[in-house]
Amino acid sequence: MLIRKLFKFENAHIVRNCTSDRCKRSIHGHSYKVELLLKASKLDHGQMVYDFGLLKGLIKDIFDSFDHAICFWQQDDADYIEACKKFSARWVSLPVSPSAEQFSRIFFYLAQQILVSTITQNGEGDVEVYSVIVHETDTGYAQSFIEDIENEQMGLLKLEQIIFSEQVQAEWLDPAMYEKLKQGIKFQNPSVDLQVPV
Ligand SMILES: [Zn+2]
């Protein structure tokens, strides 16, 4: 069984080395739509894969980090990176280029890391990320699956290498959330009072 939750954000970037001249040499933005698809082979006590309300917590916060932010590849020109940090309060530094393909891998990876660090409270089953689709425009999207996440050619992803600006962190519900994630501290979903015996 699959469920799908849609997220939206506005983000600015340059995609170095790409074929399109406008994309590779000019800062520009997109209105992104992200589809997070979760999979489970059993349902929780609410007979759901994973309550949509739970996705409004840490996962929404981490995806929202990219909203009204500029994203840059850590391999980019040092002067460009410095300018991004100097003139934008909200930025995200990435170990890979901010293409739609890499965004889909990064969102898959971050959502999966949060899920495995979350103690569920309502009989949830083997909930995991099945796929992430990132729509960069109305007509173009990239979609990642589990085999894309640890693909060395696509670039290895580590929590330590995805860096959020202080302003981004300050706007999280829990500003220490990402530090806790990196330290392996578990997050706990709210407890649930069952109204009907299961
Ligand atoms: Zn672009």
CSV table of C-alpha atoms and ligand atoms in Angstrom, one decimal:
chain,number,residue,atom,x,y,z
A,1,MET,CA,0.0,0.0,0.0
A,2,LEU,CA,1.2,3.5,-0.9
A,3,ILE,CA,0.3,6.9,0.3
A,4,ARG,CA,1.4,10.2,-1.2
A,5,LYS,CA,1.8,13.6,0.4
A,6,LEU,CA,2.4,16.8,-1.6
A,7,PHE,CA,4.7,19.6,-0.4
A,8,LYS,CA,5.5,22.9,-2.1
A,9,PHE,CA,8.4,25.3,-1.9
A,10,GLU,CA,10.1,28.1,-3.8
A,11,ASN,CA,13.9,27.8,-4.3
A,12,ALA,CA,16.7,29.5,-6.1
A,13,HIS,CA,19.8,27.8,-7.6
A,14,ILE,CA,22.3,27.4,-10.4
A,15,VAL,CA,22.8,24.0,-12.0
A,16,ARG,CA,26.5,23.9,-13.0
A,17,ASN,CA,27.7,21.9,-15.9
A,18,CYS,CA,24.2,21.4,-17.4
A,19,THR,CA,23.5,21.9,-21.1
A,20,SER,CA,21.0,24.8,-20.8
A,21,ASP,CA,22.9,28.0,-20.8
A,22,ARG,CA,20.3,29.9,-18.7
A,23,CYS,CA,20.4,27.2,-16.0
A,24,LYS,CA,24.2,26.9,-15.7
A,25,ARG,CA,25.2,30.6,-15.5
A,26,SER,CA,22.3,32.5,-13.9
A,27,ILE,CA,20.6,32.4,-10.5
A,28,HIS,CA,17.0,31.5,-11.1
A,29,GLY,CA,14.1,30.0,-9.2
A,30,HIS,CA,11.4,27.4,-9.4
A,31,SER,CA,8.1,26.7,-7.7
A,32,TYR,CA,8.8,23.1,-6.7
A,33,LYS,CA,6.3,20.4,-5.9
A,34,VAL,CA,7.5,17.4,-4.0
A,35,GLU,CA,5.5,14.1,-3.8
A,36,LEU,CA,6.5,11.9,-0.9
A,37,LEU,CA,5.3,8.3,-1.4
A,38,LEU,CA,5.4,6.1,1.7
A,39,LYS,CA,4.9,2.3,1.6
A,40,ALA,CA,3.8,-0.2,4.2
A,41,SER,CA,2.6,-3.8,4.1
A,42,LYS,CA,0.3,-3.3,7.1
A,43,LEU,CA,-2.0,-0.5,8.4
A,44,ASP,CA,-1.8,1.2,11.8
A,45,HIS,CA,-4.6,1.3,14.4
A,46,GLY,CA,-6.3,4.1,12.4
A,47,GLN,CA,-6.1,1.8,9.4
A,48,MET,CA,-3.7,4.1,7.7
A,49,VAL,CA,-0.2,3.6,6.3
A,50,TYR,CA,1.0,6.7,8.2
A,51,ASP,CA,-1.3,9.5,9.5
A,52,PHE,CA,-0.9,12.5,7.2
A,53,GLY,CA,-0.9,14.7,10.3
A,54,LEU,CA,2.4,13.2,11.3
A,55,LEU,CA,4.0,14.4,8.1
A,56,LYS,CA,3.3,18.0,9.2
A,57,GLY,CA,6.0,17.6,11.8
A,58,LEU,CA,9.7,17.0,11.2
A,59,ILE,CA,9.3,16.0,7.6
A,60,LYS,CA,7.4,19.1,6.7
A,61,ASP,CA,9.9,21.2,8.6
A,62,ILE,CA,12.9,19.7,6.8
A,63,PHE,CA,11.3,20.0,3.4
A,64,ASP,CA,10.3,23.6,4.3
A,65,SER,CA,14.0,24.4,4.9
A,66,PHE,CA,14.3,24.7,1.1
A,67,ASP,CA,11.5,27.3,0.8
A,68,HIS,CA,12.6,30.9,0.0
A,69,ALA,CA,16.2,29.7,0.2
A,70,ILE,CA,19.1,29.4,-2.2
A,71,CYS,CA,20.8,26.0,-2.6
A,72,PHE,CA,24.3,25.6,-3.8
A,73,TRP,CA,26.7,22.7,-4.5
A,74,GLN,CA,29.7,22.6,-2.1
A,75,GLN,CA,32.0,22.2,-5.1
A,76,ASP,CA,30.9,25.5,-6.6
A,77,ASP,CA,33.1,28.6,-6.8
A,78,ALA,CA,34.1,29.8,-3.3
A,79,ASP,CA,33.3,33.4,-4.1
A,80,TYR,CA,29.8,32.4,-5.3
A,81,ILE,CA,29.2,30.3,-2.1
A,82,GLU,CA,30.4,33.2,0.1
A,83,ALA,CA,28.0,35.6,-1.7
A,84,CYS,CA,25.1,33.2,-1.3
A,85,LYS,CA,25.8,33.0,2.4
A,86,LYS,CA,26.3,36.8,2.7
A,87,PHE,CA,23.3,38.0,0.9
A,88,SER,CA,20.7,35.2,1.7
A,89,ALA,CA,19.7,34.5,5.3
A,90,ARG,CA,18.2,31.2,4.1
A,91,TRP,CA,20.5,28.8,2.3
A,92,VAL,CA,21.2,25.1,2.1
A,93,SER,CA,24.7,23.8,1.3
A,94,LEU,CA,24.6,20.5,-0.6
A,95,PRO,CA,27.2,17.8,-1.4
A,96,VAL,CA,25.6,17.4,-4.8
A,97,SER,CA,24.3,19.9,-7.4
A,98,PRO,CA,20.8,21.3,-6.8
A,99,SER,CA,19.2,19.6,-9.8
A,100,ALA,CA,15.7,18.2,-9.6
A,101,GLU,CA,17.3,14.7,-9.7
A,102,GLN,CA,19.5,15.4,-6.7
A,103,PHE,CA,16.6,17.2,-4.8
A,104,SER,CA,14.6,14.0,-5.2
A,105,ARG,CA,17.5,11.9,-3.8
A,106,ILE,CA,18.0,14.4,-0.9
A,107,PHE,CA,14.3,14.5,0.1
A,108,PHE,CA,14.1,10.7,-0.1
A,109,TYR,CA,17.2,10.4,2.1
A,110,LEU,CA,16.1,13.1,4.6
A,111,ALA,CA,12.6,11.7,5.0
A,112,GLN,CA,13.9,8.1,5.3
A,113,GLN,CA,16.4,9.2,8.0
A,114,ILE,CA,13.6,10.9,10.0
A,115,LEU,CA,11.3,7.9,9.7
A,116,VAL,CA,14.0,5.4,10.9
A,117,SER,CA,14.7,7.8,13.8
A,118,THR,CA,11.0,8.0,14.8
A,119,ILE,CA,9.4,5.8,17.4
A,120,THR,CA,5.8,5.3,16.3
A,121,GLN,CA,2.9,5.0,18.7
A,122,ASN,CA,-0.1,3.7,16.8
A,123,GLY,CA,0.7,0.3,15.6
A,124,GLU,CA,2.4,1.4,12.4
A,125,GLY,CA,4.0,-1.3,10.3
A,126,ASP,CA,7.1,-1.3,8.1
A,127,VAL,CA,6.6,2.3,6.9
A,128,GLU,CA,9.3,3.4,4.5
A,129,VAL,CA,9.9,5.9,1.7
A,130,TYR,CA,9.0,4.3,-1.6
A,131,SER,CA,9.8,7.2,-3.9
A,132,VAL,CA,10.1,10.9,-4.1
A,133,ILE,CA,9.0,12.9,-7.1
A,134,VAL,CA,10.3,16.5,-7.5
A,135,HIS,CA,8.5,18.7,-10.0
A,136,GLU,CA,10.8,21.5,-11.0
A,137,THR,CA,8.3,22.9,-13.5
A,138,ASP,CA,4.8,22.0,-14.6
A,139,THR,CA,6.2,19.8,-17.3
A,140,GLY,CA,9.4,18.3,-15.9
A,141,TYR,CA,10.1,16.1,-12.8
A,142,ALA,CA,12.6,13.7,-11.4
A,143,GLN,CA,11.8,10.6,-9.4
A,144,SER,CA,14.1,8.6,-7.1
A,145,PHE,CA,13.8,5.1,-5.6
A,146,ILE,CA,15.8,3.4,-2.9
A,147,GLU,CA,18.4,2.1,-5.4
A,148,ASP,CA,19.3,5.7,-6.3
A,149,ILE,CA,20.0,6.8,-2.8
A,150,GLU,CA,23.2,4.8,-2.2
A,151,ASN,CA,24.4,5.1,-5.8
A,152,GLU,CA,28.0,6.2,-5.6
A,153,GLN,CA,28.0,7.6,-9.1
A,154,MET,CA,25.1,9.9,-8.2
A,155,GLY,CA,27.1,11.1,-5.1
A,156,LEU,CA,27.0,9.7,-1.6
A,157,LEU,CA,24.6,11.5,0.8
A,158,LYS,CA,25.4,12.0,4.5
A,159,LEU,CA,23.5,14.1,7.1
A,160,GLU,CA,26.7,15.9,8.0
A,161,GLN,CA,27.2,17.1,4.4
A,162,ILE,CA,23.7,18.8,4.2
A,163,ILE,CA,24.1,22.1,5.9
A,164,PHE,CA,21.2,24.5,6.8
A,165,SER,CA,21.8,28.1,7.5
A,166,GLU,CA,21.2,29.5,11.0
A,167,GLN,CA,18.1,31.3,9.9
A,168,VAL,CA,16.7,28.0,8.4
A,169,GLN,CA,17.4,26.2,11.7
A,170,ALA,CA,15.8,29.0,13.8
A,171,GLU,CA,12.5,28.6,11.9
A,172,TRP,CA,12.2,24.9,12.7
A,173,LEU,CA,9.7,23.9,15.4
A,174,ASP,CA,12.7,22.4,17.2
A,175,PRO,CA,15.9,24.3,16.1
A,176,ALA,CA,18.0,21.4,17.5
A,177,MET,CA,16.1,18.9,15.3
A,178,TYR,CA,18.8,18.3,12.8
A,179,GLU,CA,21.6,18.0,15.4
A,180,LYS,CA,19.4,15.4,17.2
A,181,LEU,CA,19.0,13.5,13.9
A,182,LYS,CA,22.7,13.5,13.3
A,183,GLN,CA,23.3,12.2,16.9
A,184,GLY,CA,20.9,9.4,16.4
A,185,ILE,CA,18.5,10.7,19.1
A,186,LYS,CA,15.1,9.2,18.6
A,187,PHE,CA,11.9,11.2,18.0
A,188,GLN,CA,8.6,10.1,19.5
A,189,ASN,CA,5.2,10.4,17.8
A,190,PRO,CA,2.3,11.5,20.1
A,191,SER,CA,0.6,8.7,21.9
A,192,VAL,CA,-2.9,7.7,20.8
A,193,ASP,CA,-5.9,6.8,22.9
A,194,LEU,CA,-7.8,4.1,21.1
A,195,GLN,CA,-11.6,4.5,21.0
A,196,VAL,CA,-12.3,1.1,19.6
A,197,PRO,CA,-10.4,-2.0,20.8
A,198,VAL,CA,-8.0,-3.5,18.2
B,1,ZN,ZN,16.7,25.6,-12.5
